[in-house]
Tab-separated table of C-alpha atoms and ligand atoms in Angstrom:
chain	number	residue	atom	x	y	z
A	1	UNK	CA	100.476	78.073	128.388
A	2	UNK	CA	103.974	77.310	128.714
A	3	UNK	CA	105.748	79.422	126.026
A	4	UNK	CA	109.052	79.832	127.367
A	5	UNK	CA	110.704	76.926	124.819
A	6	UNK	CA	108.607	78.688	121.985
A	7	UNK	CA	109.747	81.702	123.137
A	8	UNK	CA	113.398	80.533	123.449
A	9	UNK	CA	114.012	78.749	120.292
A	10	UNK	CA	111.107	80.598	118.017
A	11	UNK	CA	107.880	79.929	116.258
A	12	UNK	CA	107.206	80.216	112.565
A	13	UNK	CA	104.015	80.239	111.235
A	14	UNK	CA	103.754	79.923	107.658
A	15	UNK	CA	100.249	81.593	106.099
A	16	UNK	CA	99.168	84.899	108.771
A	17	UNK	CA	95.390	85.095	107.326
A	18	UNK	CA	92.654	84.981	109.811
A	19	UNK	CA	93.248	81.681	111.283
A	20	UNK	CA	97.181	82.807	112.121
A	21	UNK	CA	96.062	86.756	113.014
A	22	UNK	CA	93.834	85.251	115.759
A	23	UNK	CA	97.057	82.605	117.128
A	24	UNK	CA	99.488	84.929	117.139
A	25	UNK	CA	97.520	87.691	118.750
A	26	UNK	CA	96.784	85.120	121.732
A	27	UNK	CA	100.421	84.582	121.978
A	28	UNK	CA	101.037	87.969	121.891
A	29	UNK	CA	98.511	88.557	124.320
A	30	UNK	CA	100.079	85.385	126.443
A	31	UNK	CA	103.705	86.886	126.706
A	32	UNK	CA	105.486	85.148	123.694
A	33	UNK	CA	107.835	87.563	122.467
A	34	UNK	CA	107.249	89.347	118.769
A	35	UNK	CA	110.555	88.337	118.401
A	36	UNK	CA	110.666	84.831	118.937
A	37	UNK	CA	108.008	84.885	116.045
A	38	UNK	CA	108.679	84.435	111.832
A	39	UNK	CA	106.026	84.953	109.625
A	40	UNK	CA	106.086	84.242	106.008
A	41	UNK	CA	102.946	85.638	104.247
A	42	UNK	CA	103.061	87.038	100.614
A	43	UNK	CA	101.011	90.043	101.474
A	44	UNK	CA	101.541	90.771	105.419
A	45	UNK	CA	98.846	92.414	106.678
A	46	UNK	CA	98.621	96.154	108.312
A	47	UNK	CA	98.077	94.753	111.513
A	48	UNK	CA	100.871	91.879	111.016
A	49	UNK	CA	103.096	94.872	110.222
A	50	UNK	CA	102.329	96.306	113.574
A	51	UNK	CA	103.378	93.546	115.724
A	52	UNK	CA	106.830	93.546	115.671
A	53	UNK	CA	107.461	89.980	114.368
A	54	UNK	CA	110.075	89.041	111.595
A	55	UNK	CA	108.234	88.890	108.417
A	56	UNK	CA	109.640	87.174	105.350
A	57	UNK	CA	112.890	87.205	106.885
A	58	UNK	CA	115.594	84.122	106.822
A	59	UNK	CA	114.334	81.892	109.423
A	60	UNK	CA	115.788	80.061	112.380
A	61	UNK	CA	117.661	77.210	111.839
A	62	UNK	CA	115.657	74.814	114.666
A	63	UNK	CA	112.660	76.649	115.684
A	64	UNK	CA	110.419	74.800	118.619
A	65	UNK	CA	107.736	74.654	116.216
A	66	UNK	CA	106.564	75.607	112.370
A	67	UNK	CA	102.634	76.510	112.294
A	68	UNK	CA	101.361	76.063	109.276
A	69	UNK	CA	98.308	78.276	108.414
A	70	UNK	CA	97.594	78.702	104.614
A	71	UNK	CA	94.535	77.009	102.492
A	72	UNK	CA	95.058	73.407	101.119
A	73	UNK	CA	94.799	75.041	98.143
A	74	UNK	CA	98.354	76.924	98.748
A	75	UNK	CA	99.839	74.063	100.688
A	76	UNK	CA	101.863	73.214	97.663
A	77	UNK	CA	103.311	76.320	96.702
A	78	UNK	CA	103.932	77.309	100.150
A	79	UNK	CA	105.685	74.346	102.143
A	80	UNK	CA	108.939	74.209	99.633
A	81	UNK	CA	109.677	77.558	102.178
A	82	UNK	CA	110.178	75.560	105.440
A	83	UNK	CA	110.385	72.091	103.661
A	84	UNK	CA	114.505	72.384	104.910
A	85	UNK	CA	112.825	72.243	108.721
A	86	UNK	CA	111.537	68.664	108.694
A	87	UNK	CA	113.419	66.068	110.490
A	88	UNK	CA	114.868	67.920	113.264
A	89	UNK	CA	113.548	69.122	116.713
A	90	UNK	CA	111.282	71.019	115.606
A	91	UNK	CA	107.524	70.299	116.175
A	92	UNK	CA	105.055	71.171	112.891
A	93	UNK	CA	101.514	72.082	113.690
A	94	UNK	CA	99.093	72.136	110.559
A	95	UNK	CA	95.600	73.527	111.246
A	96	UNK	CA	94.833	73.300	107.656
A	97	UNK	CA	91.423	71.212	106.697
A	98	UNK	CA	91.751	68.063	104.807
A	99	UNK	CA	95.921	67.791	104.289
A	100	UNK	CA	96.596	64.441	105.949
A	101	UNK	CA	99.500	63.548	108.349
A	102	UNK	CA	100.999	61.596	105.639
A	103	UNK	CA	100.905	64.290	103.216
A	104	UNK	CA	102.799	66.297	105.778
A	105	UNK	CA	105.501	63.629	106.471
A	106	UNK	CA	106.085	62.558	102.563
A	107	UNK	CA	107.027	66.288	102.179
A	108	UNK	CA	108.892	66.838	105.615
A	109	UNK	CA	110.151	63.232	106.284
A	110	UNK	CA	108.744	60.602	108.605
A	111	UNK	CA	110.621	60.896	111.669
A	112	UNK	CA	109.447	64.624	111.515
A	113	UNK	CA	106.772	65.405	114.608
A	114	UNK	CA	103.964	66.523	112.708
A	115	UNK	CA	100.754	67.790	114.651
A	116	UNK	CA	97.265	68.062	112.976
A	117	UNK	CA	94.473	70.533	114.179
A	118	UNK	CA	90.948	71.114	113.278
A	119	UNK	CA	89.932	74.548	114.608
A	120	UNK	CA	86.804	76.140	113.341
A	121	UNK	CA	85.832	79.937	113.514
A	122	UNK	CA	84.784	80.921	116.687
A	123	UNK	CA	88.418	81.217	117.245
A	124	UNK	CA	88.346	84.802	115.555
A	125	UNK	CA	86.717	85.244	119.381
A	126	UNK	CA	88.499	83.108	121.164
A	127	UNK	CA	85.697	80.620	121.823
A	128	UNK	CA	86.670	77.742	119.315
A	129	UNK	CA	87.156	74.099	119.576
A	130	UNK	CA	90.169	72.660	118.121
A	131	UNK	CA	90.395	68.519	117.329
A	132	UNK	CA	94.062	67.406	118.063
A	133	UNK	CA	96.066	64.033	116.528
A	134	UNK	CA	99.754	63.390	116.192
A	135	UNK	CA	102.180	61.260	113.986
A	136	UNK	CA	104.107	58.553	115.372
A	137	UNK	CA	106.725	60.607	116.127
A	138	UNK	CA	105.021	62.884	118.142
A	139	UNK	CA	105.175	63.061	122.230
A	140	UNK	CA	102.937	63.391	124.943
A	141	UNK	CA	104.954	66.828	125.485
A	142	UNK	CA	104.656	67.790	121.763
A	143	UNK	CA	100.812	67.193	122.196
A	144	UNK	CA	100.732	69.660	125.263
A	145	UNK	CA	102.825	72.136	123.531
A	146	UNK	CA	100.534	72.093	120.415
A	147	UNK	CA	97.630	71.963	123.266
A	148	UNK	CA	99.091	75.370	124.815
A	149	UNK	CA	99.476	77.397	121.742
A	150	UNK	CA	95.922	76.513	120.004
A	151	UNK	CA	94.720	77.293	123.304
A	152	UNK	CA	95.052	80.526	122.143
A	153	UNK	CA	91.783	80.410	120.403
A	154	UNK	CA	89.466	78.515	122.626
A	155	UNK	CA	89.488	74.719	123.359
A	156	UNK	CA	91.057	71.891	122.256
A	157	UNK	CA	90.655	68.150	122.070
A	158	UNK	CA	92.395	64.896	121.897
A	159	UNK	CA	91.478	62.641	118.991
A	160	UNK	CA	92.780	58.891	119.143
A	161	UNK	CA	92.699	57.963	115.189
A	162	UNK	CA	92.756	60.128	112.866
A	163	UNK	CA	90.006	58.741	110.528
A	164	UNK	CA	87.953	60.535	113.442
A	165	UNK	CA	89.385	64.534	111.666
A	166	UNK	CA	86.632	63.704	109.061
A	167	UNK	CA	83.966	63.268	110.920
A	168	UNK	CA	85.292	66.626	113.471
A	169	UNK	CA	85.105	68.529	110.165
A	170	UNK	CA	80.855	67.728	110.416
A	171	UNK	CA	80.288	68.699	113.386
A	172	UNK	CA	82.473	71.092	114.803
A	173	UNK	CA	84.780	72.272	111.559
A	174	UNK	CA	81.400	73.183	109.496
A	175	UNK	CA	78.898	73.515	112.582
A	176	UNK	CA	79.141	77.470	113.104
A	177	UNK	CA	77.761	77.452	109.717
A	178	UNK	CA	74.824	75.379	110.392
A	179	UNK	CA	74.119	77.363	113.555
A	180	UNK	CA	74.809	80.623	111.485
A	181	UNK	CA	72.396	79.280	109.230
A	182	UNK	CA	69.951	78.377	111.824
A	183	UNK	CA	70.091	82.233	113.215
A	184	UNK	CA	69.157	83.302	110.176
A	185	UNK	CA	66.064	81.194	109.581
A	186	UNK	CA	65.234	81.393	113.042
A	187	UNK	CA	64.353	85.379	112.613
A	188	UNK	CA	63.055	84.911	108.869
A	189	UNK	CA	60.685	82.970	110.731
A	190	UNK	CA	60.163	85.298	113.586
A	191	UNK	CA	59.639	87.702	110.721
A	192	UNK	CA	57.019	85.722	109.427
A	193	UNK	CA	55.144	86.161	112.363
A	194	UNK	CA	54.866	89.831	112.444
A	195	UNK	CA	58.218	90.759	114.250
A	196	UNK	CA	60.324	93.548	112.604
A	197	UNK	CA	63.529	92.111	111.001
A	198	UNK	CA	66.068	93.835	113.199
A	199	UNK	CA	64.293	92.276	116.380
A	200	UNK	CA	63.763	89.443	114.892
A	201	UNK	CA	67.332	88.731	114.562
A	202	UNK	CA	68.264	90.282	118.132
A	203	UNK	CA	66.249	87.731	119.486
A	204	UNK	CA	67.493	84.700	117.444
A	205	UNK	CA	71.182	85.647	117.824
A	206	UNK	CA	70.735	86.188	121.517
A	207	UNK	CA	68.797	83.465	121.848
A	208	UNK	CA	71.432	80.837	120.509
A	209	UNK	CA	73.788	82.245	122.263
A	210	UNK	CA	72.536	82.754	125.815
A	211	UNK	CA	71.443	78.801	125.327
A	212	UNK	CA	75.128	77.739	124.062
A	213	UNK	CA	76.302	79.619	127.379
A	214	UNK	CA	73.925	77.506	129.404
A	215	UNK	CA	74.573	74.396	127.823
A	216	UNK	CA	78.167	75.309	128.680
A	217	UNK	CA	77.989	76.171	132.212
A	218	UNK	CA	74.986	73.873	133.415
A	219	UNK	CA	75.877	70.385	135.114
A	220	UNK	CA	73.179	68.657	133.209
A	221	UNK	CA	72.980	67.369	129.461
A	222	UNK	CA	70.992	69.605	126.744
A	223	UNK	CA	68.754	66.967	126.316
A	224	UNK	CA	67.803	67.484	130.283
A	225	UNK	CA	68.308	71.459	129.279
A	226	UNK	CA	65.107	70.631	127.181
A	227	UNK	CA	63.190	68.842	129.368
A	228	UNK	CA	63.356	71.444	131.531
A	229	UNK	CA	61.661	73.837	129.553
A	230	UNK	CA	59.233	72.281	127.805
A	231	UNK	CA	55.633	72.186	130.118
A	232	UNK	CA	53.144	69.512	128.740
A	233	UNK	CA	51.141	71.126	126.176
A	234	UNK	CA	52.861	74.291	126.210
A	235	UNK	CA	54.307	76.310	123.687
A	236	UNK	CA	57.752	74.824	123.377
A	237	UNK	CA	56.040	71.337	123.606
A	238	UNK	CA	54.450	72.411	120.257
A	239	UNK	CA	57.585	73.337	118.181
A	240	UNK	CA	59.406	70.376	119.430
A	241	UNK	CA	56.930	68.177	118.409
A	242	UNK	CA	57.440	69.552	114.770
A	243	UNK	CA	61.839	69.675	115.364
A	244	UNK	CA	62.057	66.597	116.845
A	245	UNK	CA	60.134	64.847	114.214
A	246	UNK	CA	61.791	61.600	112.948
A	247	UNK	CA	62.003	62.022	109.092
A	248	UNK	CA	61.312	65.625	108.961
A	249	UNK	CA	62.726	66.907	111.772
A	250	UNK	CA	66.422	68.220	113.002
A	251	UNK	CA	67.324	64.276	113.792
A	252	UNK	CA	67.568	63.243	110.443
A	253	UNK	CA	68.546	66.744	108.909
A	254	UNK	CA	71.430	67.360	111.075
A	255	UNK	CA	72.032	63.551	110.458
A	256	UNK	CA	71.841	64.031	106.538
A	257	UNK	CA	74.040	67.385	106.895
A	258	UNK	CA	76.680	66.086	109.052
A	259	UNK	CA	77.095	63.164	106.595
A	260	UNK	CA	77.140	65.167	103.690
A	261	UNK	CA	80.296	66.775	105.049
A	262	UNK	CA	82.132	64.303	106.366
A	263	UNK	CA	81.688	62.126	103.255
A	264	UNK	CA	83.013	65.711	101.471
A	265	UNK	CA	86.285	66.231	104.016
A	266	UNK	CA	86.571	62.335	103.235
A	267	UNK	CA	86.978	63.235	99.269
A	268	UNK	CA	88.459	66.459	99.801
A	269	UNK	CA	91.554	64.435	101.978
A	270	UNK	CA	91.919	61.908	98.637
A	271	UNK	CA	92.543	64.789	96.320
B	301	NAP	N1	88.967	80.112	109.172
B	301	NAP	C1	88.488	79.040	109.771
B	301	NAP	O1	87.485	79.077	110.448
B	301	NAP	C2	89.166	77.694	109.677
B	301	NAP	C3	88.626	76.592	110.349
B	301	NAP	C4	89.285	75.371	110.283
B	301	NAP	C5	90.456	75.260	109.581
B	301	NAP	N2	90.973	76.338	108.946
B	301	NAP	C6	92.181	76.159	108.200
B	301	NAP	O2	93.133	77.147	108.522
B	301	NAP	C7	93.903	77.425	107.380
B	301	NAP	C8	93.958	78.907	107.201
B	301	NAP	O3	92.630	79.400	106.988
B	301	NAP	P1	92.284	80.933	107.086
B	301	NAP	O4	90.816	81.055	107.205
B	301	NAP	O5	93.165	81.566	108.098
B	301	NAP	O6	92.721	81.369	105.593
B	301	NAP	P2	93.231	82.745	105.080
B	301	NAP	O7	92.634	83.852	105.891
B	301	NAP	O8	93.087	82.756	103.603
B	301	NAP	O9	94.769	82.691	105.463
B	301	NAP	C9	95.745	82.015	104.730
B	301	NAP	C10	96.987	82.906	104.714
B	301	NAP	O10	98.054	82.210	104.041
B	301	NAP	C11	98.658	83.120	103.158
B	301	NAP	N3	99.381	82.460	102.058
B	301	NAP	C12	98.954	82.158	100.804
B	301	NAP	N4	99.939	81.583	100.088
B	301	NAP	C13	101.016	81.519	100.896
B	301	NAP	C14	102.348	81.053	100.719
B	301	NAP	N5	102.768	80.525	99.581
B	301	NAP	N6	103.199	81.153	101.763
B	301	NAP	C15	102.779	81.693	102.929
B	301	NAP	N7	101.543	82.157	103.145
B	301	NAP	C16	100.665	82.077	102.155
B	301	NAP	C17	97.518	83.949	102.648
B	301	NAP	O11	97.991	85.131	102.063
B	301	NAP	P3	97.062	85.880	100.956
B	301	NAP	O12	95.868	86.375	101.678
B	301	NAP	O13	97.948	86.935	100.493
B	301	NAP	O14	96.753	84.859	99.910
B	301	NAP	C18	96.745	84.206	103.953
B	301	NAP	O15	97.276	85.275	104.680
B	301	NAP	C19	93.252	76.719	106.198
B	301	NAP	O16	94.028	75.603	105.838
B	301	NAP	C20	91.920	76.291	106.724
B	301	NAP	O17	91.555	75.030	106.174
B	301	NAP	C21	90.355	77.559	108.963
């Protein structure tokens, strides 16, 4: 990551809950300065406090970039703060769910280079996936500068329209949830079948995650992944034939669930 411009010319980041915490402590952890770094937060956090950064000081007057990091919910009470920013050289990131580009630029101005994210929460380890589009007025080198910092918390991605965020927010915005969810009824049912509860959800938790890992590292496609495990007749054969199960199975569930919440970032993005 090449923070020496950051470092340089400074960084705010407006909102420093867990989504900010987990940036700046990459950045931190990358070289960036505590003092090339303002935070405004209403109620800093102990560990904020211990970092060295300017909080809820006067800002910079061109920062390299603003990072914006509060709930939708806040977004109009809390951009009037760095409002006076837009329209200069300085590159706005929003990792915020469901505020739109345009939103951004009817507040900051249209020739303002406005960059918006989609992480999701494996980035509290690291290990997240962030979805990446830019206004028109953003640059190649404004993409890989936005590319470097959210690297910060785990991967990132290029998206070419950004009709495609809603969609992002279904699979990988809301997925930990569904995989979350499918820990947890992957033990109840281990559970059900005689296992004590705490092994139970050892085994599912390991489980999912020692066969993310291998979908991760292995050359070939899950679907190959599956393939390879499943012996005619065997035991795995048997539960897949229940999963994989056209109208009852994980096809049209995940279908069904991924639609639901796209449709919902859809209506969430006209509000
Ligand atoms: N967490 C995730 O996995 C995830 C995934 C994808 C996208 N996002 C997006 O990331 C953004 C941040 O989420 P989060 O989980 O980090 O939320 P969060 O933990 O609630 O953090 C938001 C922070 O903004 C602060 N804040 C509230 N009002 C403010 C104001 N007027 N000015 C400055 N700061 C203010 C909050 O302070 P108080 O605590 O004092 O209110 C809090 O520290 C959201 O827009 C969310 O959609 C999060």
């Amino acid at each position: 990551m090449d923070i020496s411009r950051v470092a340089e010319q400074g960084l705010v980041l407006l909102g420093c809950g867990k989504m900010g915490s987990a940036m700046l402590a990459g950045w931190l952890e990358h070289g960036l300065p505590a003092a090339s770094v303002w935070v405004i937060d209403p109620y800093p956090s102990d560990w904020l406090k211990a970092q060295g950064v300017n909080i809820n000081t006067p800002l910079p007057e061109s920062p390299a970039v603003v990072l914006v990091a509060v709930k939708p919910q806040m977004m109009g009470e809390a951009l009037p703060a760095i409002q006076a920013l837009g329209g200069g050289d300085s590159l706005f990131i929003s990792v915020a769910a469901g505020t739109s580009l345009a939103t951004f630029e009817n507040v900051l101005g249209a020739d303002t280079p406005i960059i918006r994210a989609m992480p999701n929460t494996p980035a509290a380890v690291r290990q997240g996936i962030t979805a990446l589009i830019g206004n028109s007025e953003a640059s190649d080198a404004d993409i890989v500068l936005a590319e470097g910092l959210l690297s910060a918390i785990g991967e990132t991605v290029r998206l070419d329209d950004e009709t495609q965020m809603d969609a992002v927010t279904g699979v990988s915005g809301s997925g930990p949830a569904y995989v979350f969810h499918l820990i947890e009824t992957l033990a109840q049912a281990g559970e059900a079948h005689g296992l004590p509860p705490e092994l139970a959800m050892k085994l599912a938790k390991s489980t999912v995650a020692g066969a993310g890992a291998l979908a991760m590292a292995a050359d070939e496609h899950p679907s190959q992944l599956r393939v390879n495990v499943t012996s005619p007749n065997g035991t795995t054969q048997a539960a897949l034939e229940v999963l994989m199960h056209e109208e009852e199975g994980f096809p049209d569930l995940l279908h069904r669930a991924v639609k639901a919440a796209t449709n919902r970032s859809k209506e969430l993005s006209r509000e």
